[in-house]
mmCIF file of C-alpha atoms in Angstrom:
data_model
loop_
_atom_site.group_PDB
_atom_site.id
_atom_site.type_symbol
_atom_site.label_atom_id
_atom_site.label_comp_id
_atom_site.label_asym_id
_atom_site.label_seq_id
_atom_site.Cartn_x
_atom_site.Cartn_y
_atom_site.Cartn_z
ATOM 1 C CA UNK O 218 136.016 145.388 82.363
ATOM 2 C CA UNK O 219 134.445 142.427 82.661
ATOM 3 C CA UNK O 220 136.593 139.676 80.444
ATOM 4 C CA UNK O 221 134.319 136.597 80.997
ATOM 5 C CA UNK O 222 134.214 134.196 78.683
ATOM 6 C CA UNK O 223 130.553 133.455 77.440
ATOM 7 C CA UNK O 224 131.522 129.448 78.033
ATOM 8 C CA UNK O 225 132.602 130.110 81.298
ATOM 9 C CA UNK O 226 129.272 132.085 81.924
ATOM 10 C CA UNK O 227 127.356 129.203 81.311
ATOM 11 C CA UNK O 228 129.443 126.481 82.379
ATOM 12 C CA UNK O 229 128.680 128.785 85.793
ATOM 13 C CA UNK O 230 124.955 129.085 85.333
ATOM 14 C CA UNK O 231 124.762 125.469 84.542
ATOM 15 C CA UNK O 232 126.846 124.644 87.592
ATOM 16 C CA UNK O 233 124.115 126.918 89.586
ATOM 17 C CA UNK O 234 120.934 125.652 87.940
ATOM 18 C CA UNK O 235 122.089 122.203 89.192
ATOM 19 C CA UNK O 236 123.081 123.086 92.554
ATOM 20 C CA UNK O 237 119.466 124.681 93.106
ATOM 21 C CA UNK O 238 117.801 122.018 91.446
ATOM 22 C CA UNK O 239 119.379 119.359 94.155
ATOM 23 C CA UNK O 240 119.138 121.378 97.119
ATOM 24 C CA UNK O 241 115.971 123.119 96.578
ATOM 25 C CA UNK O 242 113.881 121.000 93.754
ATOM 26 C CA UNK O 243 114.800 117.449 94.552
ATOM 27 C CA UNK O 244 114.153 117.386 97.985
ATOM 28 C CA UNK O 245 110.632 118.411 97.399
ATOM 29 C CA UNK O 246 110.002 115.947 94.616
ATOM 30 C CA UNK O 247 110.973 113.028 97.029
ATOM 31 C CA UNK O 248 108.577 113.644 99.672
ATOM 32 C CA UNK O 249 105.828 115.381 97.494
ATOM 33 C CA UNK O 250 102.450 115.766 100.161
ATOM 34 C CA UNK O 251 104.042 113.526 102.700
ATOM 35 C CA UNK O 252 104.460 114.547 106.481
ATOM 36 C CA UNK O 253 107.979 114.151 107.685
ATOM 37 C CA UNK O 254 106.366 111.285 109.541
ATOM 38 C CA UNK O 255 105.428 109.556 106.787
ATOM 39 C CA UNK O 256 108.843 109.816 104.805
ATOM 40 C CA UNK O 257 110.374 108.766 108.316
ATOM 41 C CA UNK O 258 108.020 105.556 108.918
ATOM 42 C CA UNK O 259 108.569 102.362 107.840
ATOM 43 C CA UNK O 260 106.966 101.450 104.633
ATOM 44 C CA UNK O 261 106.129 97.821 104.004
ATOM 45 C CA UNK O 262 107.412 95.774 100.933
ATOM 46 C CA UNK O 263 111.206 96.157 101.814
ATOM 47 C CA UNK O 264 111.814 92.420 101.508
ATOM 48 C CA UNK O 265 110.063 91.785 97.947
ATOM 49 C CA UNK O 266 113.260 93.838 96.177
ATOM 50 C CA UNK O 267 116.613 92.249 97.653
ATOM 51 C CA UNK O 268 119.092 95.385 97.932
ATOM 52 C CA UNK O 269 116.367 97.633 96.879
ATOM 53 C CA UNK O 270 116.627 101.290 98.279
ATOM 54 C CA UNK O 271 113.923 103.122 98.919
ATOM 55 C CA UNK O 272 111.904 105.355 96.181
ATOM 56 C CA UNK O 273 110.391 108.553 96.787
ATOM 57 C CA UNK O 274 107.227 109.094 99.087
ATOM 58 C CA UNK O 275 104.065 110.803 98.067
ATOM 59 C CA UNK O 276 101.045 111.630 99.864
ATOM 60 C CA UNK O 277 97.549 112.677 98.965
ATOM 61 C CA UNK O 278 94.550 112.992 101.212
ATOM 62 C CA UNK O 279 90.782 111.850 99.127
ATOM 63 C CA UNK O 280 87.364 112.327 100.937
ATOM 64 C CA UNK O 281 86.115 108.941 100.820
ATOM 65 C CA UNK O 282 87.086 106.047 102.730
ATOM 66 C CA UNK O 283 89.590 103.517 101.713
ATOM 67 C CA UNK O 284 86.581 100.923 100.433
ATOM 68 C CA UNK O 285 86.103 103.667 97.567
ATOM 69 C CA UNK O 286 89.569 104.033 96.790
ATOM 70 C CA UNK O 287 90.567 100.742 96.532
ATOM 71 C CA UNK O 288 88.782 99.870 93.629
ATOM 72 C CA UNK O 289 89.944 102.617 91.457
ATOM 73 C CA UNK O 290 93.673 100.843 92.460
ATOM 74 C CA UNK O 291 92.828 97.290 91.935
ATOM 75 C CA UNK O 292 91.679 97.892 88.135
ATOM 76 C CA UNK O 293 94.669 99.427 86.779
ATOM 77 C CA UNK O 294 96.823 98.134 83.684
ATOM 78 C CA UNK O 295 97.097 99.560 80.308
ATOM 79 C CA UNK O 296 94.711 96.999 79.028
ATOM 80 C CA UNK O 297 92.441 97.756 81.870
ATOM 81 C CA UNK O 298 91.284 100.548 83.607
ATOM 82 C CA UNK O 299 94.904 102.309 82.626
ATOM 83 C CA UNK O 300 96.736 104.586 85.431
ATOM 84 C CA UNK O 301 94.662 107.922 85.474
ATOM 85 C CA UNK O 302 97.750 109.629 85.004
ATOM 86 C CA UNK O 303 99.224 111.111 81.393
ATOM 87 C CA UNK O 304 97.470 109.003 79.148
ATOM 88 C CA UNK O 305 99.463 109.687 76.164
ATOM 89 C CA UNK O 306 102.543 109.371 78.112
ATOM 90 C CA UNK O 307 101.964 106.628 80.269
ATOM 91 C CA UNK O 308 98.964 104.922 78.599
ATOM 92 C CA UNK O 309 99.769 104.843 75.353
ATOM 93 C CA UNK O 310 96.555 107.210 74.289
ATOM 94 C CA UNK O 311 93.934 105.171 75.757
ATOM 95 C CA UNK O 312 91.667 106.741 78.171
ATOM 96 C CA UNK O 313 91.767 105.911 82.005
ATOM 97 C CA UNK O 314 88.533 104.846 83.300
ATOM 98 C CA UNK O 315 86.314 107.149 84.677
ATOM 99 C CA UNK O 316 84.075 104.580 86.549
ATOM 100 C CA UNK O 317 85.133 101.059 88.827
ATOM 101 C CA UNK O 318 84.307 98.294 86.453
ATOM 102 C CA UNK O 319 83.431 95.173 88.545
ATOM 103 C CA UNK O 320 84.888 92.681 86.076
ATOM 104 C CA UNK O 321 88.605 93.998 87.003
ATOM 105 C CA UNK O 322 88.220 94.096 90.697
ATOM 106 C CA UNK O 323 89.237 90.391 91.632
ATOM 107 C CA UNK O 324 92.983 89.693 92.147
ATOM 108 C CA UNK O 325 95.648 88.110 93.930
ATOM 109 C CA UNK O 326 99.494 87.923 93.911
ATOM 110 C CA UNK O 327 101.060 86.775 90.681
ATOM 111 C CA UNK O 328 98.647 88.870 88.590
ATOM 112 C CA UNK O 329 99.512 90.587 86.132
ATOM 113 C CA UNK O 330 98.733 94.588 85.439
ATOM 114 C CA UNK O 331 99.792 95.016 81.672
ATOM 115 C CA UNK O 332 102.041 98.312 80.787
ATOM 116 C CA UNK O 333 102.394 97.723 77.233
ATOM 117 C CA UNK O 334 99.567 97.611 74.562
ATOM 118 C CA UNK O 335 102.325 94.759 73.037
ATOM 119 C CA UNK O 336 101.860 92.566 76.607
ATOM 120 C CA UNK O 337 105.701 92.744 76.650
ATOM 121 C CA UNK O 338 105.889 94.651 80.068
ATOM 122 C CA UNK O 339 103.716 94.349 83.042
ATOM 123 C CA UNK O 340 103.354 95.515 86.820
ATOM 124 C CA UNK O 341 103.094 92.201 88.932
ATOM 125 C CA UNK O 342 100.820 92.060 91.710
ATOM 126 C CA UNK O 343 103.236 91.304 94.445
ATOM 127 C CA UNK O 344 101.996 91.994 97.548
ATOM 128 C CA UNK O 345 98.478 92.131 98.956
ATOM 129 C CA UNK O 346 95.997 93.319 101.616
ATOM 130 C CA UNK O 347 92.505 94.320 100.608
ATOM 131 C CA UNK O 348 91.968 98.313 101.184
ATOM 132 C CA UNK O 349 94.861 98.558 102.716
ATOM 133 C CA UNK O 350 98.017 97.710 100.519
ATOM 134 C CA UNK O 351 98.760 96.698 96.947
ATOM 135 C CA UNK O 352 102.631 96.063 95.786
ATOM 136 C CA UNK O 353 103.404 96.161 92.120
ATOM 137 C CA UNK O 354 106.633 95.108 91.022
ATOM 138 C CA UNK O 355 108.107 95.051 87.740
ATOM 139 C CA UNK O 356 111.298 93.078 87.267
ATOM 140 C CA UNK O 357 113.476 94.008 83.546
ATOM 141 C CA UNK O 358 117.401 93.464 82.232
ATOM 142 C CA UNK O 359 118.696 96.793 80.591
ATOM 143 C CA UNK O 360 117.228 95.655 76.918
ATOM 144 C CA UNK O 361 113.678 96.035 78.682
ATOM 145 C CA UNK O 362 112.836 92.175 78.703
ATOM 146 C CA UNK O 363 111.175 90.793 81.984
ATOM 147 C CA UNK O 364 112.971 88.208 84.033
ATOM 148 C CA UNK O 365 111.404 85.912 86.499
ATOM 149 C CA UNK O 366 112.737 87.247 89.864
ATOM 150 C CA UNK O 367 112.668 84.302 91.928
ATOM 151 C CA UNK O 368 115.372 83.067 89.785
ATOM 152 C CA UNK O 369 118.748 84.213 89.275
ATOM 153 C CA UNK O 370 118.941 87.774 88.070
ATOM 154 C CA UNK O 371 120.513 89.150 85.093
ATOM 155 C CA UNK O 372 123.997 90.692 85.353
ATOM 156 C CA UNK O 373 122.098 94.128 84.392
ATOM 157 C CA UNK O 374 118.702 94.798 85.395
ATOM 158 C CA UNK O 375 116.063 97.216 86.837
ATOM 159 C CA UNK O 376 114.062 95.539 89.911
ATOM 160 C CA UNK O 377 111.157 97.905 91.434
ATOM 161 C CA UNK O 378 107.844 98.388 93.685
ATOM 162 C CA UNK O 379 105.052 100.484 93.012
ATOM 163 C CA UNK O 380 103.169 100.323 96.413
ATOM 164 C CA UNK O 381 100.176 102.084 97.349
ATOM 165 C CA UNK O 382 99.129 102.188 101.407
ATOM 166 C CA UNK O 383 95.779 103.517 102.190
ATOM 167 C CA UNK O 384 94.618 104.662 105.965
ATOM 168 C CA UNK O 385 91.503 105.642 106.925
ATOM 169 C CA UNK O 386 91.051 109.235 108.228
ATOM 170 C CA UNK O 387 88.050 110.532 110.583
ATOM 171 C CA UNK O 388 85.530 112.351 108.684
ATOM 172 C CA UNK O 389 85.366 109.041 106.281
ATOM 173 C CA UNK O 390 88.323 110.157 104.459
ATOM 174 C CA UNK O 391 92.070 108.323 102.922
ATOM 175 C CA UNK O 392 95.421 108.969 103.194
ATOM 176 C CA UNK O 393 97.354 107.578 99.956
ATOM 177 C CA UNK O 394 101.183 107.337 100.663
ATOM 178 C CA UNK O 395 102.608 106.051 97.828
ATOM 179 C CA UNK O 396 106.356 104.593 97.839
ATOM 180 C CA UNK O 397 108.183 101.807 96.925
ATOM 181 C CA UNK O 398 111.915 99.965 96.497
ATOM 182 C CA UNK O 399 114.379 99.534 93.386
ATOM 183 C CA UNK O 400 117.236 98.316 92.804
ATOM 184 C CA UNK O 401 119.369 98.541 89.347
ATOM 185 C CA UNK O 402 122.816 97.116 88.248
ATOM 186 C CA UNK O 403 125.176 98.040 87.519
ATOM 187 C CA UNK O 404 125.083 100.025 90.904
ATOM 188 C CA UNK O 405 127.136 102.885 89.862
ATOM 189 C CA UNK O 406 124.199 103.891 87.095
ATOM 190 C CA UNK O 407 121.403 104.047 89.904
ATOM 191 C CA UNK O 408 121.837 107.205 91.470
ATOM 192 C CA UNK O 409 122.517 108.797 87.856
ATOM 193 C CA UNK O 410 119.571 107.397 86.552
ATOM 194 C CA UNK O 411 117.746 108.089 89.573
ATOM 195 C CA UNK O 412 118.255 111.807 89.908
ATOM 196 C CA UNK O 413 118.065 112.167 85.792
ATOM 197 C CA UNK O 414 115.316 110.376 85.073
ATOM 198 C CA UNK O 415 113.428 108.559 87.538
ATOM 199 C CA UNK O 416 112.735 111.249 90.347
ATOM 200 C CA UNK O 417 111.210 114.052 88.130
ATOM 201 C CA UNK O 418 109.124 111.596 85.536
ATOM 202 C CA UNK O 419 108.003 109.571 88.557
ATOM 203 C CA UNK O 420 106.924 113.229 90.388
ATOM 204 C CA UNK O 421 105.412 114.094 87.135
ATOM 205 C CA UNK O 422 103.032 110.810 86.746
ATOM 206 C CA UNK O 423 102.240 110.137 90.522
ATOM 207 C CA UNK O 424 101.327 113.878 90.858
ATOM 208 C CA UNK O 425 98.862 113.790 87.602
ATOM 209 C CA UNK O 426 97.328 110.206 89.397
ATOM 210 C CA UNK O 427 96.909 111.735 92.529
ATOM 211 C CA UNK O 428 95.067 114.587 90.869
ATOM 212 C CA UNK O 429 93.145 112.476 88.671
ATOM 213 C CA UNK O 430 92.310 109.770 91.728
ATOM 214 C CA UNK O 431 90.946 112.586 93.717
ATOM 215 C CA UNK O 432 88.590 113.725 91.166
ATOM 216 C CA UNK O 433 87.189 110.573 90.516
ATOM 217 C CA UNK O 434 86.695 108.630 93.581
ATOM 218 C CA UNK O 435 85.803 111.983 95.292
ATOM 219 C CA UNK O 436 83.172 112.298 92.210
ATOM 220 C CA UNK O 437 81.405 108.755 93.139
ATOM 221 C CA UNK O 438 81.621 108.902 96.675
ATOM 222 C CA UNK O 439 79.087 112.346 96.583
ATOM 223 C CA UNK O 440 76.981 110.495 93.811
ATOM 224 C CA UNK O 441 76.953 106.800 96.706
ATOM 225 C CA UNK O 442 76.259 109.757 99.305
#
């Protein structure tokens, strides 16, 4: 007769639902489109986080060249063209843009792309080259207040890149790795947070962009065509 205990049956299946999830599940999310090539290689903006580790890698390929994409990239920020992604999550209800708006393409490092309706939170535009590579970063102690990062950082604190590389494909087409660097003190909370929270919303969000991206650009490059 089987005497198990019904906590013990689900301490078990809990035990098991984790196990898959980080053998099976998480591995995927981290590398979600990308070639093992592309999660190996080298992915610029190490040096603008100090002690940041490295974030997960995602891939999508768009038919049209980088010179389309780009200016879908350039114009995010919630009081902007917003982040084609969950717009009730992430965008606070507003719609995404559905067209380039040429009033929003100029900028250069220190700019700011806005994440909160309030202006309290913001992406900064910290690293730059045209069609090529953009490096947000947003820099924020625990209570969710931004700190200058050049000075000295708070004792806790979240300190990340949102980086986008593009590469021009034959056929006129882009290849849109996505990555990036954090850091977080205390250091013990990073993985927890990480694994808990970071991996799957990130996967959730970049996935819905890249979906969203495709559509679009993909959409005006047949109308320029």
């Amino acid at each position: 007769m089987d005497r198990r205990h019904p906590l013990g049956t689900a301490a078990l299946a809990a035990v098991a639902a984790v196990t898959a999830y980080l053998v099976v599940v998480r591995p995927r999310l981290l590398r979600w489109g990308a070639t093992q090539a592309e999660v190996r290689a080298d992915f610029p903006g190490r040096e603008i986080v100090p002690g940041g580790t490295r974030s997960a890698t995602m891939a999508t390929t768009i038919d049209a060249p980088p010179a389309q994409v780009w200016p879908w990239l350039v114009q995010m920020g919630t009081d902007r063209g917003g982040w084609y992604s969950w717009d009730r999550l992430d965008n606070f209800g507003r719609r995404s843009a559905h067209r380039v708006h040429p009033e929003w393409q100029p900028i250069e490092v220190g700019d700011r792309f806005i994440a909160r309706p309030d202006r309290s939170q913001w992406w900064e535009v910290a690293a730059l080259e045209p069609e090529r590579f953009l490096a947000l970063r947003m820099s924020l102690d625990l209570r969710g207040r931004p700190f200058d990062p050049v000075g000295e950082r708070p004792s806790r604190f979240t300190d990340s890149t949102w980086s986008f590389q593009l590469a021009e494909l034959p056929g006129h087409r882009t290849r849109l790795v996505v990555s990036g660097y954090w850091s977080l003190r205390p250091r013990w909370l990073q993985p927890l947070m990480s694994v808990a929270v970071l991996e799957p919303s990130h996967w959730a969000m970049q996935t819905r962009q890249f979906t969203n991206l495709k559509r679009r650009v993909e959409a005006g490059s047949r109308t320029t065509r």
